[in-house]
Coordinates of C-alpha atoms and ligand atoms in Angstrom, one line a residue:
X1 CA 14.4 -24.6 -5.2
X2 CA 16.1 -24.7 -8.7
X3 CA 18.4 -21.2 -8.3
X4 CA 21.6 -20.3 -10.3
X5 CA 23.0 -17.9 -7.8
X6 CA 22.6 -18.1 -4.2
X7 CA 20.3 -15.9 -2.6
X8 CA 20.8 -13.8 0.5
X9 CA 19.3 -15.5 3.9
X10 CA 16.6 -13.8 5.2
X11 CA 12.6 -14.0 5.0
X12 CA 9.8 -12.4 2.7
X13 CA 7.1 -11.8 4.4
X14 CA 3.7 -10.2 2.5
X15 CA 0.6 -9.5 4.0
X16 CA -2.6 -9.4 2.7
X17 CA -6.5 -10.0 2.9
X18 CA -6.4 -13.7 2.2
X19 CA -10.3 -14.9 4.1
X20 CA -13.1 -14.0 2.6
X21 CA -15.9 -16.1 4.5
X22 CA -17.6 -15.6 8.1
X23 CA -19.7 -18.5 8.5
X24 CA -21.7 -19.4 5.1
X25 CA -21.4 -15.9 4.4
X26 CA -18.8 -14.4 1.4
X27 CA -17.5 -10.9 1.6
X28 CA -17.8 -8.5 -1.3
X29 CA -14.8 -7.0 -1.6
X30 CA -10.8 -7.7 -1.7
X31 CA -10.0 -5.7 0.6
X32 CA -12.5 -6.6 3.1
X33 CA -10.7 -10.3 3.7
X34 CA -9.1 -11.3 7.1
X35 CA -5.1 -11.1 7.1
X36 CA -3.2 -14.1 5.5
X37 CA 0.3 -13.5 6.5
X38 CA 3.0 -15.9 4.4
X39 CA 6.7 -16.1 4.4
X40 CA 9.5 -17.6 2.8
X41 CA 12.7 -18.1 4.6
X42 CA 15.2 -18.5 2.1
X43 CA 18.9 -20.1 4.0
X44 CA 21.7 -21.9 2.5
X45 CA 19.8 -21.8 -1.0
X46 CA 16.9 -23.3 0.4
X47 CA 13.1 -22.1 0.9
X48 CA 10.6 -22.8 3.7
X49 CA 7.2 -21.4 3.6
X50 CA 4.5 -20.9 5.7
X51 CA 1.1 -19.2 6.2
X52 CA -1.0 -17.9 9.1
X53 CA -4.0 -16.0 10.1
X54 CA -3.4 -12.6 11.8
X55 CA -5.3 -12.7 15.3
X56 CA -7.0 -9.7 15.5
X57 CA -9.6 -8.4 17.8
X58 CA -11.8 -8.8 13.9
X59 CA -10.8 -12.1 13.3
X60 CA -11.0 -13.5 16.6
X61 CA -15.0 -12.2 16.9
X62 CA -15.4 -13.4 13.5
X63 CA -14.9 -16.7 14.3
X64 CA -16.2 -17.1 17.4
X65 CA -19.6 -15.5 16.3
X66 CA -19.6 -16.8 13.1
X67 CA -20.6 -13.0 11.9
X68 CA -19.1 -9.9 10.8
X69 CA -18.3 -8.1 14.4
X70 CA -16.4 -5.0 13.2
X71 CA -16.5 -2.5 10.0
X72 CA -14.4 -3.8 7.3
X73 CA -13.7 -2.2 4.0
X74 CA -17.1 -2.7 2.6
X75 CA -18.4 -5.1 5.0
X76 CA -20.4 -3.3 8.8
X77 CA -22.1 -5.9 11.2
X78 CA -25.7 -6.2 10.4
X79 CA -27.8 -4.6 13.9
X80 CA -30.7 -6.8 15.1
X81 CA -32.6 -4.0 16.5
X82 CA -33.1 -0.2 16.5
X83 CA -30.9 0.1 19.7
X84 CA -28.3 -2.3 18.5
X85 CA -28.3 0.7 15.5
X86 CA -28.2 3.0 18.4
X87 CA -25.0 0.8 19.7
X88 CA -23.4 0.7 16.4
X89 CA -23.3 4.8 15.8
X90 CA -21.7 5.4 19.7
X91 CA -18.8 2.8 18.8
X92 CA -18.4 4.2 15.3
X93 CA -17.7 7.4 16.9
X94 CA -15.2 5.9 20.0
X95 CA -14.0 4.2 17.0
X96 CA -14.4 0.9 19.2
X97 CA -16.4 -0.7 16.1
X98 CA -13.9 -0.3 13.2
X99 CA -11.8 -3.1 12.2
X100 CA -8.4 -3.7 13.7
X101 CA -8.2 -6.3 10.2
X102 CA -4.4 -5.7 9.8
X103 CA -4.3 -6.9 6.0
X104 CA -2.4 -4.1 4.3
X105 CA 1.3 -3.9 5.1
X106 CA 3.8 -5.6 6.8
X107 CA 7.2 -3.5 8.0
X108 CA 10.0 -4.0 9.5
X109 CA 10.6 -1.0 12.0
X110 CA 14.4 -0.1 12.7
X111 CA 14.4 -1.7 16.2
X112 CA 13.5 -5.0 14.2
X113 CA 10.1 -5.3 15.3
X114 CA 7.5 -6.3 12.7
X115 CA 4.3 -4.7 12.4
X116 CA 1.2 -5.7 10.1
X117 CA -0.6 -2.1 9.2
X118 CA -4.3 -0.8 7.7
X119 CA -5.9 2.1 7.3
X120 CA -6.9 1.7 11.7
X121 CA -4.7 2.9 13.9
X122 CA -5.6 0.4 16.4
X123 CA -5.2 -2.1 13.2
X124 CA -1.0 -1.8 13.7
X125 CA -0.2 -5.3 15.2
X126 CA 3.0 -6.6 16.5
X127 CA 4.0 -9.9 14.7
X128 CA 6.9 -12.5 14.8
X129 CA 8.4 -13.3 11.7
X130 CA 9.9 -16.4 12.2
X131 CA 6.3 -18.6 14.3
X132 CA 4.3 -15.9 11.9
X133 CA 3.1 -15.5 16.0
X134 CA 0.5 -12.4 16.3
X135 CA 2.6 -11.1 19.7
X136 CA 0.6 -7.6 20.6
X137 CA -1.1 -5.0 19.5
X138 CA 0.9 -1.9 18.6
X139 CA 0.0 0.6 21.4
X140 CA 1.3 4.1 20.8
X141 CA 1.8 6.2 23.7
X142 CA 1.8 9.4 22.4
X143 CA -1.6 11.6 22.6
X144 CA -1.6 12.7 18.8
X145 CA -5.0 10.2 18.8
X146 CA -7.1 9.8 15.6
X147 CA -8.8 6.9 14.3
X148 CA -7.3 6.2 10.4
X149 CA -4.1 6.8 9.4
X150 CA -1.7 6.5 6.6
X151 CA -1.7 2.3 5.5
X152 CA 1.2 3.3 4.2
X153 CA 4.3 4.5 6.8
X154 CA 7.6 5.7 5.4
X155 CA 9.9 3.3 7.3
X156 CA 13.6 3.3 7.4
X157 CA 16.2 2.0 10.1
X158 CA 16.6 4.9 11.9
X159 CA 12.6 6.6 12.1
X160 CA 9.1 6.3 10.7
X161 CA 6.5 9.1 9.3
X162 CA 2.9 8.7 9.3
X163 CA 0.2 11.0 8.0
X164 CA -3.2 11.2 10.3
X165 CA -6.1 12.4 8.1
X166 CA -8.5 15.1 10.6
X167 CA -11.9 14.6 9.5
X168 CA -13.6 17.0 11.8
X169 CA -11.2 20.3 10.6
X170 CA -10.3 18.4 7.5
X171 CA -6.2 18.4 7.0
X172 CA -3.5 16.2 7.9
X173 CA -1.1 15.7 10.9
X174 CA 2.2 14.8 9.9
X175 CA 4.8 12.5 12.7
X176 CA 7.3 11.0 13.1
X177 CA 8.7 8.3 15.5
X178 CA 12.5 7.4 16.5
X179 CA 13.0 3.6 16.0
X180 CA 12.9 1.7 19.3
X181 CA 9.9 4.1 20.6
X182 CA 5.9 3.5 20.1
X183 CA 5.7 7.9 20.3
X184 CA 5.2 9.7 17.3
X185 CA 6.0 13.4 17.5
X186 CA 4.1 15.9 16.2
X187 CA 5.8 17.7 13.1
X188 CA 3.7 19.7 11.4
X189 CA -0.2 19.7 9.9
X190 CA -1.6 20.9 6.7
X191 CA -4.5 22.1 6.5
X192 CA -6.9 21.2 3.2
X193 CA -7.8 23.3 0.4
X194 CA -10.7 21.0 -1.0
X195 CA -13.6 19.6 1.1
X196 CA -15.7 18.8 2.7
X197 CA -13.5 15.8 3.7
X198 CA -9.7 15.2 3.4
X199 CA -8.5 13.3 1.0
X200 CA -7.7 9.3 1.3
X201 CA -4.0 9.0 1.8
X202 CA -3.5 5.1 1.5
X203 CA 0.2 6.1 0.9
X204 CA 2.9 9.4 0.9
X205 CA 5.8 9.9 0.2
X206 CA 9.4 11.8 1.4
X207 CA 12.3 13.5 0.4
X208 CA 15.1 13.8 1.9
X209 CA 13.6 17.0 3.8
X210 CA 10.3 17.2 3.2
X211 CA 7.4 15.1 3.5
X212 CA 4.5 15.0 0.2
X213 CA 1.4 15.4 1.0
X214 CA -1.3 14.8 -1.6
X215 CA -4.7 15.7 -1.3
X216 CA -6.8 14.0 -4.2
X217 CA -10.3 14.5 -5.4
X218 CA -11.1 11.0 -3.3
X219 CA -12.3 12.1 -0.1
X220 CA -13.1 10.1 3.2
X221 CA -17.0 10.5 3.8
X222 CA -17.9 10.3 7.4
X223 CA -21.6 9.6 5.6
X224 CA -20.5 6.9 4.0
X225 CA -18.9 5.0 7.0
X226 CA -22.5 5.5 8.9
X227 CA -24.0 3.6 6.0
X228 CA -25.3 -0.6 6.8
X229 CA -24.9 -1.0 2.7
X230 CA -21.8 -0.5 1.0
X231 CA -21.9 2.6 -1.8
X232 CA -19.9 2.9 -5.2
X233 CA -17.3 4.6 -3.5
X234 CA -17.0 2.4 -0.2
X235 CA -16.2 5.3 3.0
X236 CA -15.3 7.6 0.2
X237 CA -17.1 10.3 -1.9
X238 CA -15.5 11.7 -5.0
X239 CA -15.5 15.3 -5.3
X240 CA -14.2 16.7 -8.5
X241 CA -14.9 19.8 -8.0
X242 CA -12.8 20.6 -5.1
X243 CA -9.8 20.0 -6.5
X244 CA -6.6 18.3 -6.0
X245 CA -3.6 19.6 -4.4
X246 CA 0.0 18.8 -3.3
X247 CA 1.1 20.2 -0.4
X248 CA 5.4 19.7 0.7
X249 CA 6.2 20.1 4.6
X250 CA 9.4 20.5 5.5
X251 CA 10.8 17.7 7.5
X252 CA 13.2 20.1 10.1
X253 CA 10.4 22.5 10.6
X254 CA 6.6 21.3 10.1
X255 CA 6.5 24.5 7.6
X256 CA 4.6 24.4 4.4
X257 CA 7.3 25.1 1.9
X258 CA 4.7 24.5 -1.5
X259 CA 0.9 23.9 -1.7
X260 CA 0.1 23.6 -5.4
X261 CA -3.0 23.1 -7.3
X262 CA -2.5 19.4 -10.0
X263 CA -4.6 18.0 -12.0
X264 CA -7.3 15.6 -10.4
X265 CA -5.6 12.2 -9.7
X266 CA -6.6 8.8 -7.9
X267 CA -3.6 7.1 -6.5
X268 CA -3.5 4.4 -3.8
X269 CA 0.6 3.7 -3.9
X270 CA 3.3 6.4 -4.3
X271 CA 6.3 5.2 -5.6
X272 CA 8.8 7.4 -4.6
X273 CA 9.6 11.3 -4.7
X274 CA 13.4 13.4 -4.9
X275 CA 14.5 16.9 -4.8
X276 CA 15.3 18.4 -8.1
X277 CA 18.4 20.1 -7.8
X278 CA 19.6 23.1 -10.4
X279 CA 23.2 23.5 -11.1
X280 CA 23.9 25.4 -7.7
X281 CA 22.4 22.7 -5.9
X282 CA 19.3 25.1 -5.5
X283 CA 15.9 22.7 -4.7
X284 CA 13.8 23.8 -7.3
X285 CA 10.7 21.1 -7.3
X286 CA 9.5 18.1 -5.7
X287 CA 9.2 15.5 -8.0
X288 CA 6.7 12.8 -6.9
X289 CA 5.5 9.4 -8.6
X290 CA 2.7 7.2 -8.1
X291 CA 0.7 4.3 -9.9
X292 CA -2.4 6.5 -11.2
X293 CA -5.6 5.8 -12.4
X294 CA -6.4 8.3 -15.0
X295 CA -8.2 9.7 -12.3
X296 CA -10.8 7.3 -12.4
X297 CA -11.7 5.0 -9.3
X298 CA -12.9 2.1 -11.0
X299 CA -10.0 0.1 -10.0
X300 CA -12.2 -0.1 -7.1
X301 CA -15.3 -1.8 -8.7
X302 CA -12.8 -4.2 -10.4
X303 CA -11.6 -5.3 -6.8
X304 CA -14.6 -6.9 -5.7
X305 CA -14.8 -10.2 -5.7
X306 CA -17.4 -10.5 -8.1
X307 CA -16.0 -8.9 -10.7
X308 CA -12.7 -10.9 -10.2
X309 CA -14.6 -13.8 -10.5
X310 CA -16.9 -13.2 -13.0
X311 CA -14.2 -11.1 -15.8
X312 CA -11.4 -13.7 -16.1
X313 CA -10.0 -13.2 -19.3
X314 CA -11.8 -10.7 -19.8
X315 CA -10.1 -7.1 -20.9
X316 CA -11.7 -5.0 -18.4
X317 CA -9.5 -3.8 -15.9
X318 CA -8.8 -0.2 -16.4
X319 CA -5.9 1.6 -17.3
X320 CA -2.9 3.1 -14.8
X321 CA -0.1 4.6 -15.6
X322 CA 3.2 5.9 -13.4
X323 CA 2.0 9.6 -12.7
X324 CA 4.9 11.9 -12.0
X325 CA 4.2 15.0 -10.2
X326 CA 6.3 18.0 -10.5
X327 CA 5.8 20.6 -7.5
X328 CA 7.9 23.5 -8.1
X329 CA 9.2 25.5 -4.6
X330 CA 9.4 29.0 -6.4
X331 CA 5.9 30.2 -5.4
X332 CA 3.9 28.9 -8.5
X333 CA 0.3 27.8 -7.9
X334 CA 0.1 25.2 -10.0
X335 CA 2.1 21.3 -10.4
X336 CA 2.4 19.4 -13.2
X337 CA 0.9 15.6 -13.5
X338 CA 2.3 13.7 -16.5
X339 CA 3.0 10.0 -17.5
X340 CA 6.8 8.9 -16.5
X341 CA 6.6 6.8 -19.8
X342 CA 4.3 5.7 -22.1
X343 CA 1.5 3.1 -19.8
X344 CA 1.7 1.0 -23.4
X345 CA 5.0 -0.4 -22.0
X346 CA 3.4 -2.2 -18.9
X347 CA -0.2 -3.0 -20.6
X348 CA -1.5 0.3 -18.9
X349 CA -1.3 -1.7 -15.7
X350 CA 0.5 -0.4 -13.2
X351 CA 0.5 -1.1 -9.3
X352 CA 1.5 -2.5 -6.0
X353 CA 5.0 -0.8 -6.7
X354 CA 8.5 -1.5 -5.1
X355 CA 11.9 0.3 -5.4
X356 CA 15.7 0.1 -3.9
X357 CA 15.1 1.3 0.0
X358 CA 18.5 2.8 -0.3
X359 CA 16.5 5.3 -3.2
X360 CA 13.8 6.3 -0.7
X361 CA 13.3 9.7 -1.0
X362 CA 16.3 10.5 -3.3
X363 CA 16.8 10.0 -7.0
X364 CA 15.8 6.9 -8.5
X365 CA 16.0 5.0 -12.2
X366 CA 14.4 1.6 -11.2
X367 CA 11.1 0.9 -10.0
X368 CA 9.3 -3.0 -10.1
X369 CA 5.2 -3.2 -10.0
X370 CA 2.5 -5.1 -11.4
X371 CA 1.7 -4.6 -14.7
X372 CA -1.4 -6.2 -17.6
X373 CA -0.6 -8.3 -20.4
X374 CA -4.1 -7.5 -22.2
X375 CA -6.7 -8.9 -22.1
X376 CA -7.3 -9.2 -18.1
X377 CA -9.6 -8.0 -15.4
X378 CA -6.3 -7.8 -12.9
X379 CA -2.7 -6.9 -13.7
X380 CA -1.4 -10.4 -14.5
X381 CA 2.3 -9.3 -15.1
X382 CA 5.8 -8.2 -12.8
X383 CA 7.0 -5.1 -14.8
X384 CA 10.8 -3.6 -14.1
X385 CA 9.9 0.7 -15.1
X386 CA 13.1 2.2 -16.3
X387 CA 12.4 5.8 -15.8
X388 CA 15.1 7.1 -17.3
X389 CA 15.3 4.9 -20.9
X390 CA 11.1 4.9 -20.4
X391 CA 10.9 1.6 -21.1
X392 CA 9.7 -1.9 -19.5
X393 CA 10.5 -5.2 -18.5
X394 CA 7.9 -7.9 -18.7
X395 CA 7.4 -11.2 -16.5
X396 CA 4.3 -12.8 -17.5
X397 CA 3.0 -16.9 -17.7
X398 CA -0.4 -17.1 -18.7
X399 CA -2.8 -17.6 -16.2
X400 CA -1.1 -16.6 -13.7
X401 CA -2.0 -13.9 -10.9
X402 CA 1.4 -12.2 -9.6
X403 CA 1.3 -10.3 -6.5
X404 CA 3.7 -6.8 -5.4
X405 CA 7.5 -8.0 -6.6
X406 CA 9.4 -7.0 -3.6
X407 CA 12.9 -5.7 -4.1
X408 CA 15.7 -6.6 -2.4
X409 CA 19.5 -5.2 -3.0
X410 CA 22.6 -7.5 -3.1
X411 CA 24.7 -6.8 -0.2
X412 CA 27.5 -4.4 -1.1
X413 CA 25.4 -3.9 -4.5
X414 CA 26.3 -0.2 -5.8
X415 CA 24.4 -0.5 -8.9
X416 CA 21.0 0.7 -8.0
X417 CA 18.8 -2.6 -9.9
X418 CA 21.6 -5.1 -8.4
X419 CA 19.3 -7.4 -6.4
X420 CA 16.5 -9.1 -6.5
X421 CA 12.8 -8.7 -6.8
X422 CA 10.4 -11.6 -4.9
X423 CA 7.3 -12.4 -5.7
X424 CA 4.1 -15.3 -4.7
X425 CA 2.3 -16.0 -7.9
X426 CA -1.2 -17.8 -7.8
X427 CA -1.1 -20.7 -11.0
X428 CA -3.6 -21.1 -13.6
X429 CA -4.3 -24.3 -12.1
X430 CA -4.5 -23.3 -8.1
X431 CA -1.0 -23.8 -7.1
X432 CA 1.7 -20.9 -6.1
X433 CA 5.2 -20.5 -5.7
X434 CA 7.6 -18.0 -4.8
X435 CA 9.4 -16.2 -7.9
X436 CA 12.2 -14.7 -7.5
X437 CA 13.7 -12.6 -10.6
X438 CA 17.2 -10.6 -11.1
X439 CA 16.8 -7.3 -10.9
X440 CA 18.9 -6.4 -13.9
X441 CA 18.0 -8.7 -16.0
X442 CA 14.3 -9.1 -15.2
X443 CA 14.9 -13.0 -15.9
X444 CA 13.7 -16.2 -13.5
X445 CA 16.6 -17.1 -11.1
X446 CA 14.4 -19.6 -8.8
X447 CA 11.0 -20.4 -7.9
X448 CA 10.0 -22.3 -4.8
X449 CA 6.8 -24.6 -5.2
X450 CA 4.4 -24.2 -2.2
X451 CA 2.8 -27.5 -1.6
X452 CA -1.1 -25.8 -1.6
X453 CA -2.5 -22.9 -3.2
X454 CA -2.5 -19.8 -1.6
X455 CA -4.5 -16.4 -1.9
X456 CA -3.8 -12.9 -3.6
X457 CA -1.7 -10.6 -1.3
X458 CA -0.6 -7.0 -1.2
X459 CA 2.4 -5.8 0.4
X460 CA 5.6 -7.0 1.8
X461 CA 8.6 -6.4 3.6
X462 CA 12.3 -8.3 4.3
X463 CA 13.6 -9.3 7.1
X464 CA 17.5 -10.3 6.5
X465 CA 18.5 -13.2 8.9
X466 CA 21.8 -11.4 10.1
X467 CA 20.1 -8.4 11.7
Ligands
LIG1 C1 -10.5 4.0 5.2 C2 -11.4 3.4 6.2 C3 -11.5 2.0 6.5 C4 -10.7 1.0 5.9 C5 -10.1 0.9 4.7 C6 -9.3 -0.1 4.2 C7 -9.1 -1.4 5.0 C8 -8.6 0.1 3.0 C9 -7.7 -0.8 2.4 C10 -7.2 -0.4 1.2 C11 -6.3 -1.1 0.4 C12 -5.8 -2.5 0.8 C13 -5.9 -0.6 -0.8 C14 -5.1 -1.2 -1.8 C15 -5.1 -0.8 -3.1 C16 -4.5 -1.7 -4.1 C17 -4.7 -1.5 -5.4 C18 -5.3 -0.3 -5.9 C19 -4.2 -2.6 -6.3 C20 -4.5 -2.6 -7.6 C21 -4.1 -3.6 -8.4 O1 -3.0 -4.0 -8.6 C22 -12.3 1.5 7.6 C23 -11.5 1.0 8.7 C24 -13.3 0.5 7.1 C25 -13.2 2.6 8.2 C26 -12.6 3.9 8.3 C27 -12.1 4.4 7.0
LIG2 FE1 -1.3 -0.4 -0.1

């Protein structure tokens, strides 16, 4: 590894859907692929990789079977027969025949375990981060129940809140867990204002005392899940007409201090939220940002694997932006939605979003992402947002297919972009490495060759090697 400064020890670890074939048959979709997880240990200025298959119940029937065994994304086991049909429906609704495919996230919890994450609950999955070892499944022993959650926890050292949609009286139930313990506590529950179906939370986000909860136009569909073939929208529906909505729970006391009517938005990944303050110190609004897609869900037609394949080159991925949200707390029905900055400064790509963790939930100037140097059908580019200038930092080789640039501060660093941010890039030509780029400066401090190619992956986490 060619670095200039030495780099903190510890290892990267990203997860991500990285195997897309049962047998002689391909999935459709990214999202449907079993977990790839990879790290790279970096230690005395050197890097070590490797790569492994998460064993999940999915996986493991997968491959012995040679077949699709559980729902994915877009993906449901074909059924032989009409009772085999019958079989299929009584598991969807124990929830015994959805995916435990844990190709999402990957966190560190504050007790130092590692857990791999979907949109299952039964998909959380214990991990080791040195053997890349799939140790247990996550089993929580609380009785809050639910199928889906949040992909998306809000993890720190000390706790962790989760968002469980209900589908049956469509809402949300908000919890937390201490770190060290596998019981989340029930806080609080909103209840929706649009139907018929919550909407899909992928992600949320917190303050400092209260927890976000978004409610977009994109709405589970229990319909949808019954289906054998995939539709447009996957297990969602979109419904326009019902609105969108931002609800704020206070953290202390499960009560809903705002509920306000924005306008319609499709978000996968918030990237943060704060409380603004007036000159008394007086919390007067929520301010909440996301990567937002023009509230438009084609990102998820560009995703499939088709189209990925088929549109290299080509300019046809569609425009995001950073949507910031302003909920005010004086009573008003309504929330703003605007752009942060103007999307022309990241090639109106924007997502798979990183930031300080010390800036969770409090005021923030820096956040890293993936952003399009046009013309592409997938953001091809690491972008540094500064929110407060409104401008951009570019990364970009041609050809080459960047995934989520992690951030991670300097120890002791005060200034809030002193770190760095890590990333795997696929090659034009098939072969990856691990990037790693100042966070000030936004320039190449090292890269680390990997000795094959390896596939797209979503999100990440850091494990330092002192803790
Ligand atoms: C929601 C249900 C299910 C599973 C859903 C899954 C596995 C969703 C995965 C979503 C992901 C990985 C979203 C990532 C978004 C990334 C974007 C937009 C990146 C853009 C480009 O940079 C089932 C378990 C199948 C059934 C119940 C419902
Ligand atoms: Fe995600």
């Amino acid at each position: 590894m060619q670095s200039s400064k030495r780099l903190r020890d510890g290892t990267y670890l990203r997860n991500g859907p990285g195997l897309w074939d049962v047998g002689d048959y391909g999935f459709r979709h990214l999202f449907d692929g079993y977990a790839t997880l990879v790290r790279v240990s970096f230690r005395d200025g050197q890097a070590v990789g490797a790569h492994r298959q998460i064993e999940s119940e999915a996986y493991k029937a997968a491959k012995e079977h040679g077949k699709v065994c559980y729902r994915e994304f877009s993906e449901v086991p074909k059924t032989e027969n009409f009772l085999s049909f019958l079989g299929q429906m009584a598991s969807l609704f124990s929830g015994s025949s959805l995916t435990d495919n844990s190709n999402t996230g990957v966190v560190r919890l504050g007790d130092g375990r590692v857990l791999c994450l979907t949109e299952t609950i039964k998909g959380s999955i214990v991990v080791n981060p040195d053997t890349l070892e799939t140790v247990s499944k996550f089993e929580y022993t609380d009785k809050l129940g639910g199928l889906i959650h949040s992909a998306h926890p809000v993890v720190n050292d000390t706790e962790f809140w989760t968002l469980i949609p209900d589908l049956i009286r469509p809402g949300y139930v908000v919890a937390r867990m201490e770190a060290g313990s596998n019981e989340r506590r029930f806080v609080g529950r909103v209840d929706c204002r649009g139907g018929p179906a919550p909407g899909w939370v992928h992600s949320f986000p917190v303050t400092e005392n209260y927890v976000v909860v978004p409610e977009m136009p994109l709405r589970y569909c229990a319909k949808n899940l019954l289906r054998a073939e995939p539709t447009p929208l996957y297990k969602f529906e979109w419904h326009l007409e019902s609105g969108s909505f931002m609800h704020v729970m206070c953290k202390a006391s499960g009560n809903i201090v705002a509920s306000v009517e924005v306008p319609p938005f499709v978000t996968f990944h918030f990237i943060n939220a704060y409380e603004e303050k007036d000159e008394e110190g007086r919390v007067t609004a929520i301010i909440a940002d996301c990567c937002e897609h023009n509230a438009d869900t084609s990102i998820l037609d560009n995703l499939r694997l088709h189209n990925l394949r088929a549109f290299a080159g080509q300019d046809v991925l569609t425009d995001a932006r950073v949507g910031r949200f302003r909920i005010p707390l004086d009573g008003s029905p309504f929330g703003e939605l605007d752009a942060a900055l103007d999307p022309e400064e990241h090639g109106r790509g924007m997502d798979m979003c990183s930031i300080n963790p010390a800036h969770v939930g409090k005021e923030y100037r820096y956040a890293y992402a993936c952003g399009a140097r046009r013309p592409c059908n997938f953001p091809n580019t690491l972008t540094k947002i500064d929110l407060l200038d409104k401008t951009a930092k570019n990364w970009y080789e041609e050809g080459a297919v960047p995934s989520e640039p992690f951030f991670v501060p300097r120890p002791g660093a005060v200034d809030e972009d002193d770190g760095v941010a890590i990333s795997m890039v696929s090659a034009k030509d098939g072969s990856g490495y691990a990037l790693v780029l100042d966070g000030q400066t936004f320039q190449e401090i090292a890269r680390a060759k990997f000795p094959y190619g390896l596939p797209y992956g979503l999100h990440c986490c850091w494990v330092p090697r002192d803790k």
